[in-house]
Coordinates of C-alpha atoms in Angstrom, one line a residue:
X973 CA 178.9 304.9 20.1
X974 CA 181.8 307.4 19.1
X975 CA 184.8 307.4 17.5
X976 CA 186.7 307.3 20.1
X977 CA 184.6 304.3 22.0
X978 CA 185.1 302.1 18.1
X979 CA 188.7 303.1 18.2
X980 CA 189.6 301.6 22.0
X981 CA 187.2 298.9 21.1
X982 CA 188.7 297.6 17.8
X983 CA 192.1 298.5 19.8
X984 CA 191.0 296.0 22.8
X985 CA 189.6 293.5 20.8
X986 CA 192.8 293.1 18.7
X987 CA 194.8 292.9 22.1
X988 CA 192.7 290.6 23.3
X989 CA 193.2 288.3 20.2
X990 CA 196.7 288.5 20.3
X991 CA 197.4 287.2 23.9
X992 CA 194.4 284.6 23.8
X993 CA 196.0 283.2 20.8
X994 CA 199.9 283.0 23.2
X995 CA 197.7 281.9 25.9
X996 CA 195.8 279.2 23.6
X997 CA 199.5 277.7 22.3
X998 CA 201.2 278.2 25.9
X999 CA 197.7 275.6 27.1
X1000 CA 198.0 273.6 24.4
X1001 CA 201.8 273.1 25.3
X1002 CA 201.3 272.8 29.1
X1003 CA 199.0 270.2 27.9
X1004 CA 201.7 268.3 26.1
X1005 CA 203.9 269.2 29.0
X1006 CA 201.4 267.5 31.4
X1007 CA 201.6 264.2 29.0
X1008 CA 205.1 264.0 29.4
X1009 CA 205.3 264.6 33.4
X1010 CA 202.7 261.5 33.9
X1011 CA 204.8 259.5 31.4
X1012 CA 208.1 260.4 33.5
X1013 CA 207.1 260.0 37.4
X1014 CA 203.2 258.5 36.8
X1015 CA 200.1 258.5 38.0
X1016 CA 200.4 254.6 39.1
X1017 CA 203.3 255.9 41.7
X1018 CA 201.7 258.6 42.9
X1019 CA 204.4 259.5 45.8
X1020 CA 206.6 261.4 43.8
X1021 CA 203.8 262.9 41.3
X1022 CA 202.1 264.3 44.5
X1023 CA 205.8 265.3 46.1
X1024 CA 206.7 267.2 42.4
X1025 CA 203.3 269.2 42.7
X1026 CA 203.6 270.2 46.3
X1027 CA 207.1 271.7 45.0
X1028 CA 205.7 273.4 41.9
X1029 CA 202.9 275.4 43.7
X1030 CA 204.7 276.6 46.5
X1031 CA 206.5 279.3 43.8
X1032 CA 202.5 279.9 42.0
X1033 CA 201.6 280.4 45.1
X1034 CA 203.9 283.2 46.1
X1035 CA 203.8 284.2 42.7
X1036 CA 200.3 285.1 42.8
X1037 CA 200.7 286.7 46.0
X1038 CA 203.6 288.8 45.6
X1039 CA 203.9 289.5 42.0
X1040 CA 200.8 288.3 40.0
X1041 CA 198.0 290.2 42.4
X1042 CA 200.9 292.8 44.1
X1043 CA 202.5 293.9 40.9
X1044 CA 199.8 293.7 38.3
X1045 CA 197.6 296.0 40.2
X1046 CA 200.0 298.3 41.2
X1047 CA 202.4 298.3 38.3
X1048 CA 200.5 299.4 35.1
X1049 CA 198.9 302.8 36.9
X1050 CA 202.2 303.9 37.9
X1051 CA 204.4 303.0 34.4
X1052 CA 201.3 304.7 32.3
X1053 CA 201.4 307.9 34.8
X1054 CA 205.1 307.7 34.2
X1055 CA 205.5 307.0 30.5
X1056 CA 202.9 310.0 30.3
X1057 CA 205.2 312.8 32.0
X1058 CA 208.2 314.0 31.0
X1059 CA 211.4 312.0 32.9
X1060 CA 208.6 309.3 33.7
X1061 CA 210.8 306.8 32.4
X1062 CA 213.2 307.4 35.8
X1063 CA 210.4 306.3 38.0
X1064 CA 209.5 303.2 35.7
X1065 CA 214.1 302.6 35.8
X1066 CA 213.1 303.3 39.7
X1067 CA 210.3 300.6 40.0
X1068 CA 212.4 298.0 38.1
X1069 CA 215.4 298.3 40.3
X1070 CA 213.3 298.3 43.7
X1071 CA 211.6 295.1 42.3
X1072 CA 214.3 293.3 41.0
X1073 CA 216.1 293.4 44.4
X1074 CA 212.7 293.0 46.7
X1075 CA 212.0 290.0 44.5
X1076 CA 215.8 288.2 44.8
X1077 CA 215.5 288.7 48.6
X1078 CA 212.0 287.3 49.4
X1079 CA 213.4 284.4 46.7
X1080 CA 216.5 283.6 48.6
X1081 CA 214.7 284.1 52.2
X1082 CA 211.9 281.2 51.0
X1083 CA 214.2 279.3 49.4
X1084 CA 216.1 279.1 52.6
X1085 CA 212.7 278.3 54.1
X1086 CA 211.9 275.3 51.8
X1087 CA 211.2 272.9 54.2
X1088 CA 209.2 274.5 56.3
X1089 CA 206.7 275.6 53.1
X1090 CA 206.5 272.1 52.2
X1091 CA 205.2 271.2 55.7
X1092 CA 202.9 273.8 55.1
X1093 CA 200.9 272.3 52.3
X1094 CA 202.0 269.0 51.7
X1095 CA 201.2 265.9 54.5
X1096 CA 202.8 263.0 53.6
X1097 CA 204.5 260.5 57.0
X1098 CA 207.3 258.8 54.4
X1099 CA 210.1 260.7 55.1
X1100 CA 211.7 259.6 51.5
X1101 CA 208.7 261.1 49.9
X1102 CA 209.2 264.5 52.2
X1103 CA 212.3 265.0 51.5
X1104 CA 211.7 264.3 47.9
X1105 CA 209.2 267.5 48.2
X1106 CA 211.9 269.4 49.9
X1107 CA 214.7 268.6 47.5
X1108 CA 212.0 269.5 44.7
X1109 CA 211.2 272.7 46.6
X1110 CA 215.2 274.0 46.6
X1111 CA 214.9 274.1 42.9
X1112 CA 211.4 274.9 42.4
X1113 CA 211.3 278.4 44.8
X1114 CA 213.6 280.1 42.7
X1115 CA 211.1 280.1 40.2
X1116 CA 209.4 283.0 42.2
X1117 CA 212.3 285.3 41.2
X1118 CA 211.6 284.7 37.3
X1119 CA 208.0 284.8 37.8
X1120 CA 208.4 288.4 39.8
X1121 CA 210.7 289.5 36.9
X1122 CA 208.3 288.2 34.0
X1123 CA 205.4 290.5 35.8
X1124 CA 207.6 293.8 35.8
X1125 CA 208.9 293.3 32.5
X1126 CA 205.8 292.4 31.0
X1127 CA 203.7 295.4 32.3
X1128 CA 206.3 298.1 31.3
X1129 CA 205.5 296.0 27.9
X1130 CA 201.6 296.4 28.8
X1131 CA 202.1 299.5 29.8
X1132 CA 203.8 300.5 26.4
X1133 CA 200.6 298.4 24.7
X1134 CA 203.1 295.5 23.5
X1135 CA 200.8 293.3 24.6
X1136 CA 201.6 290.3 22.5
X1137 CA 204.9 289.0 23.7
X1138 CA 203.7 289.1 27.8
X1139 CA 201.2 286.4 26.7
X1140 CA 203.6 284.7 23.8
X1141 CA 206.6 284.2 26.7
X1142 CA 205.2 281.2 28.8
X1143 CA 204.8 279.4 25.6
X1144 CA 209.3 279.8 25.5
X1145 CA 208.7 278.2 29.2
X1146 CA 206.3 275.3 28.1
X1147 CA 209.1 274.5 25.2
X1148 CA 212.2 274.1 27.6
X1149 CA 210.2 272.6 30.0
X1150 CA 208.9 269.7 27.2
X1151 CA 212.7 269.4 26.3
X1152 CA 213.8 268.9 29.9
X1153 CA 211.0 266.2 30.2
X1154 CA 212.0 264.4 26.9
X1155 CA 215.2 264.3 28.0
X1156 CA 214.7 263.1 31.4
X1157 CA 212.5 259.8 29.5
X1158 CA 215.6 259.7 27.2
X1159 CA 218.0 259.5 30.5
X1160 CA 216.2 257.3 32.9
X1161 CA 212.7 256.1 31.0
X1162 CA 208.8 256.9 31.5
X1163 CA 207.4 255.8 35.2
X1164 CA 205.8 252.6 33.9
X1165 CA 207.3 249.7 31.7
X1166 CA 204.9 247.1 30.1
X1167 CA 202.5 247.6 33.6
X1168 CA 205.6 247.8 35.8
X1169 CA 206.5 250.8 37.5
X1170 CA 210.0 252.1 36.6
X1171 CA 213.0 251.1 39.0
X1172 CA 214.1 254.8 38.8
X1173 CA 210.5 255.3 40.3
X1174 CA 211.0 252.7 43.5
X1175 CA 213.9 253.7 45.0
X1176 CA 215.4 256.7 46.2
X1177 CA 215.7 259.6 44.0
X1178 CA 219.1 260.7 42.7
X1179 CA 220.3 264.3 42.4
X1180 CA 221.0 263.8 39.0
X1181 CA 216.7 263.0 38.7
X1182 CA 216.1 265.6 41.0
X1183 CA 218.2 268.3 38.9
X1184 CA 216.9 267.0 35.7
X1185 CA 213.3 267.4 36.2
X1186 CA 212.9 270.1 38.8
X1187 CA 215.9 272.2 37.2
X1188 CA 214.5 272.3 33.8
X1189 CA 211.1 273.2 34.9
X1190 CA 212.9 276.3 36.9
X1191 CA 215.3 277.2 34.0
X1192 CA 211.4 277.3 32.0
X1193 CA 210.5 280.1 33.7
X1194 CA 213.7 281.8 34.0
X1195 CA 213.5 281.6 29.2
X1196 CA 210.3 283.4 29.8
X1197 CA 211.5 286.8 31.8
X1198 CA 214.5 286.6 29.5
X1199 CA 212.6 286.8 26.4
X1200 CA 210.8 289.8 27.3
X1201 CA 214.1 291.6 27.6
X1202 CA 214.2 291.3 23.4
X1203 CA 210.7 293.2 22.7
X1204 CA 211.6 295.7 25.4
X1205 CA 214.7 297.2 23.6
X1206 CA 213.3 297.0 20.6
X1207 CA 210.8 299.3 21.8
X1208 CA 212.8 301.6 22.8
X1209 CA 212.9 301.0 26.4
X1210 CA 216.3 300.3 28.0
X1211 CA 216.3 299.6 31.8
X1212 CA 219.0 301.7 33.6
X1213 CA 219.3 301.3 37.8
X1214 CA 217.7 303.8 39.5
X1215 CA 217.7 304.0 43.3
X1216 CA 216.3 307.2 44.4
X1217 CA 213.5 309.5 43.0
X1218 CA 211.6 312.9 44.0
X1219 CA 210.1 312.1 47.6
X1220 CA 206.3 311.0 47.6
X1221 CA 206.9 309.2 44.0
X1222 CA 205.6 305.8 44.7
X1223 CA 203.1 306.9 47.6
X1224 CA 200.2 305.7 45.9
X1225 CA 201.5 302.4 45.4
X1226 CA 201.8 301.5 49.5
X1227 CA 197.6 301.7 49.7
X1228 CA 196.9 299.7 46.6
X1229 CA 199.1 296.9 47.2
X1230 CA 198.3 296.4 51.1
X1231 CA 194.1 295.6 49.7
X1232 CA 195.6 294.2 46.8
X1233 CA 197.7 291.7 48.7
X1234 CA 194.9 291.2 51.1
X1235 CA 192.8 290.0 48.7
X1236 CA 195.0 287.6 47.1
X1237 CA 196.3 286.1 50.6
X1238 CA 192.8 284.8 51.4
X1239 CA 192.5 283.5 47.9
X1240 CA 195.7 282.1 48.4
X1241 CA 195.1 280.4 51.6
X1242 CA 192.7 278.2 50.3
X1243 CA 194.8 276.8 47.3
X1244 CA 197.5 276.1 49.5
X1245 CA 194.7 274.3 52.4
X1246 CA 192.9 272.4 49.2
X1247 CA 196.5 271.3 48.1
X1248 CA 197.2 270.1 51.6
X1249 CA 194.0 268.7 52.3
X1250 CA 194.3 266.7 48.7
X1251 CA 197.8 265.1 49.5
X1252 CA 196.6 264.0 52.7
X1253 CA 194.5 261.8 50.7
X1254 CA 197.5 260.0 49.5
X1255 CA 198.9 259.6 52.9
X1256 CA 196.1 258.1 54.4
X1257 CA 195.7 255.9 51.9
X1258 CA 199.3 254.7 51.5
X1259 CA 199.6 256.1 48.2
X1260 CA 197.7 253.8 46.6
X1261 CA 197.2 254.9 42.5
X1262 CA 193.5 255.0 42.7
X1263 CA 193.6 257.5 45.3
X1264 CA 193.1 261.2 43.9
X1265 CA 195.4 263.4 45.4
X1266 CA 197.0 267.0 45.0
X1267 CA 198.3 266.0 41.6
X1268 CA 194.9 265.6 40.3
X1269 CA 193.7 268.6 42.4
X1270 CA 196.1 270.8 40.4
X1271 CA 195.2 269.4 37.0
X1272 CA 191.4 269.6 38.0
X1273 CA 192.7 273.4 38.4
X1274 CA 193.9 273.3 35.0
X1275 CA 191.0 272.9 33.4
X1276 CA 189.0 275.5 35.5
X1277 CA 191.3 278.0 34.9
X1278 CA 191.2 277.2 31.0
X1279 CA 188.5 279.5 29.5
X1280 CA 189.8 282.3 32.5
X1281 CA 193.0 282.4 31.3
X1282 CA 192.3 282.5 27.6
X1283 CA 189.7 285.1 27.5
X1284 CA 189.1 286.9 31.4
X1285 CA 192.8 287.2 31.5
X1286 CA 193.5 288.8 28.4
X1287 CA 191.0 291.5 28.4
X1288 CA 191.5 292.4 31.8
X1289 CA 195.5 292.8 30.9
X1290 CA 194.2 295.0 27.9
X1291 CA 191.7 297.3 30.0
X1292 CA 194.4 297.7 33.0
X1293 CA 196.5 300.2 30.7
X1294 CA 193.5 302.1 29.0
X1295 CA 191.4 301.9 32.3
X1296 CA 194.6 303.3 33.7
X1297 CA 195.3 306.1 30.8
X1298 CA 191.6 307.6 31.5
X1299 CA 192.5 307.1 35.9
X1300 CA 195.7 309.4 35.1
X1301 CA 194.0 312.5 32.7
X1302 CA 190.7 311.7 35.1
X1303 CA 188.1 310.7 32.8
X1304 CA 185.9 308.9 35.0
X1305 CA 183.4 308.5 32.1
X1306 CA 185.9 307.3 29.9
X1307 CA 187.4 304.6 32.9
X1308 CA 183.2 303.4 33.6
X1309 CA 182.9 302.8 30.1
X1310 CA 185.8 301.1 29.6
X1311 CA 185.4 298.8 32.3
X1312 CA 181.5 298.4 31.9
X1313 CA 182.7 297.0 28.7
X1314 CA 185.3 294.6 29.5
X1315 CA 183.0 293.4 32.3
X1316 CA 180.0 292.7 29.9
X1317 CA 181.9 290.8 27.4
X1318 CA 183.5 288.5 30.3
X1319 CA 180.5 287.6 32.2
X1320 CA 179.2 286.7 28.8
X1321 CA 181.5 284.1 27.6
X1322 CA 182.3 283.2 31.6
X1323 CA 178.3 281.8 31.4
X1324 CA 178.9 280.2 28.3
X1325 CA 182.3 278.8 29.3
X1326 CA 180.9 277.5 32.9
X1327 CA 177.8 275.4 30.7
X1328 CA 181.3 273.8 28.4
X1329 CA 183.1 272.7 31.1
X1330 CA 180.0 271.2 33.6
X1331 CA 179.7 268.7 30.0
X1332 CA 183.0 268.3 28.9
X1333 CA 184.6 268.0 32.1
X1334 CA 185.1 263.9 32.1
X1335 CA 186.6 264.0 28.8
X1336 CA 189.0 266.6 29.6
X1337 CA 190.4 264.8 32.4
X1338 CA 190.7 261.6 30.5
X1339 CA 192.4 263.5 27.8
X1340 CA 195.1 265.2 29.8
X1341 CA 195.8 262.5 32.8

């Protein structure tokens, strides 16, 4: 092995420990997060658990389809070309502004569209319990926005290899999300009392619940785009609007995200039919607690997306601007190694992680619900 090859190893290695370790505290915190929503709404109700969740993954979902696979695939090529050439920061300026406003319109367009996306993914005949979801869904949606602004900002970060504070930021989210979930316990108490479910929990929802729960879970995500705003100036990077740039400046983007979004829509397709298919559970069997439903679908998810998140994501996040670097100066040696690398070291600990989970599943699910 050169030099070179121990240098971008030691490099991706340390990356890699830095956001496993954000990712690690940001689990461990959703974790605690999770605690808290079953203590606040229940799992021995499980209408408005199931109507919460429906709300929550309509903005993951688009998140993953128009920000998550869109941006992170076509992002980090086109800020490492740019950062490499002189004026490059213009285009980068460019990409932000065309983002910021692409994302705020598709927000405000879906949000509009809220209660046609719940009927989309979420059966349930009560009407309370629907329009529960849709209420939930007005101040969930937005959360797409944040997301979309947490992905640009953080791969201009990536991009500049501050890799740390993209990973570090959710756990920001996780905290004002635990406080927002403390106080709602504070303001109208947990979902069960002494075997009895809550009075808050068997009649109508308020606004004021509504706002409490939902809104604080939206203004999480909303802390972690900001915070990424403090690393990025001290950087060195300041974001100026930019509108217009040299014609045929973002060509390459247009073919990459059409397979990229492609991809992820199929993937996408079949959360949102497994979380629809999982709350028609609860509907047909009248809600009854020891039905398992979308709620438990999602924190199923959780735990399967555990040991990808903490490892698989980070090293890929750390290869995309190197594998990038040796894509712009054309080192297709440099770009198969590079990846050949990153894809050796995930399969291994993806094997090991699979075998984990298969034995440790039924504690895990005990531990967290």
């Amino acid at each position: 092995m050169s030099d070179t090859d121990n240098t971008q190893g030691v490099t991706l290695g340390r990356a890699t420990r830095v956001m496993a370790a954000g990712t690690a505290v940001s689990r461990l915190l959703g974790f605690v997060r999770n605690a808290l929503l079953v203590a606040a709404i229940g799992v021995n109700v499980v209408g408005p658990v199931n109507a919460f969740d429906a709300a929550g993954k309509i903005p993951n979902i688009l998140y993953a389809l128009l920000a998550s696979g869109l941006l992170n695939s076509v992002l980090v090529p086109q800020v490492v070309r740019a950062f490499a050439r002189r004026g490059g920061k213009e285009t980068v300026d460019r990409i932000i502004t065309l983002g910021t406003v692409a994302m705020l319109v598709v927000t405000a367009v879906l949000t509009a569209a809220a209660s046609w996306l719940i009927a989309l993914i979420y059966t349930e005949s009560d009407p309370e319990l629907r329009a529960l979801a849709v209420a939930f869904a007005f101040w969930c949606i937005p959360q797409l926005f944040f997301y979309g602004m947490y992905t640009l900002l953080g791969q201009v970060l990536n991009a500049r290899e501050q890799f740390g504070p993209y990973m570090w930021a959710p756990v920001a989210n996780n905290v004002v999300a635990i406080a927002g979930l403390v106080a709602y316990l504070a303001v109208f108490g947990p979902a069960v009392i002494d075997g009895v479910p809550s009075a808050a929990l068997a009649t109508p929802w308020g606004s004021g619940q509504i706002a409490l729960l939902a809104g604080t879970a939206t203004l999480g995500v909303a802390v972690q785009a900001a915070v990424l705003i403090i690393p990025l100036v001290r950087g060195g990077y300041r974001w100026r609007w930019k509108w217009r740039g040299p014609r045929g400046e973002l060509d390459g983007v247009k073919k990459v995200a059409g397979w990229t979004l492609a991809a992820v829509l199929v993937e996408q397709i079949g959360v949102g039919w497994g979380t629809r298919i999982a709350s028609a559970a609860a509907d047909v069997s009248g809600n009854a607690p020891e039905v398992a439903a979308n709620f438990a679908y999602s924190q199923a998810l959780l735990l399967y997306l555990l040991p990808h998140s903490l490892i698989t994501v980070s090293i890929v996040t750390a290869m995309f601007t190197s594998m990038s670097r040796f894509a712009a100066a054309g080192d297709m040696s440099g770009l198969r190694a590079d990846l050949s690398r990153g894809l050796r070291t995930i399969g291994v600990f993806t094997v090991f992680a699979t075998a984990a989970l298969m034995v440790l599943a039924p504690m895990a699910v005990r531990a967290i619900i």
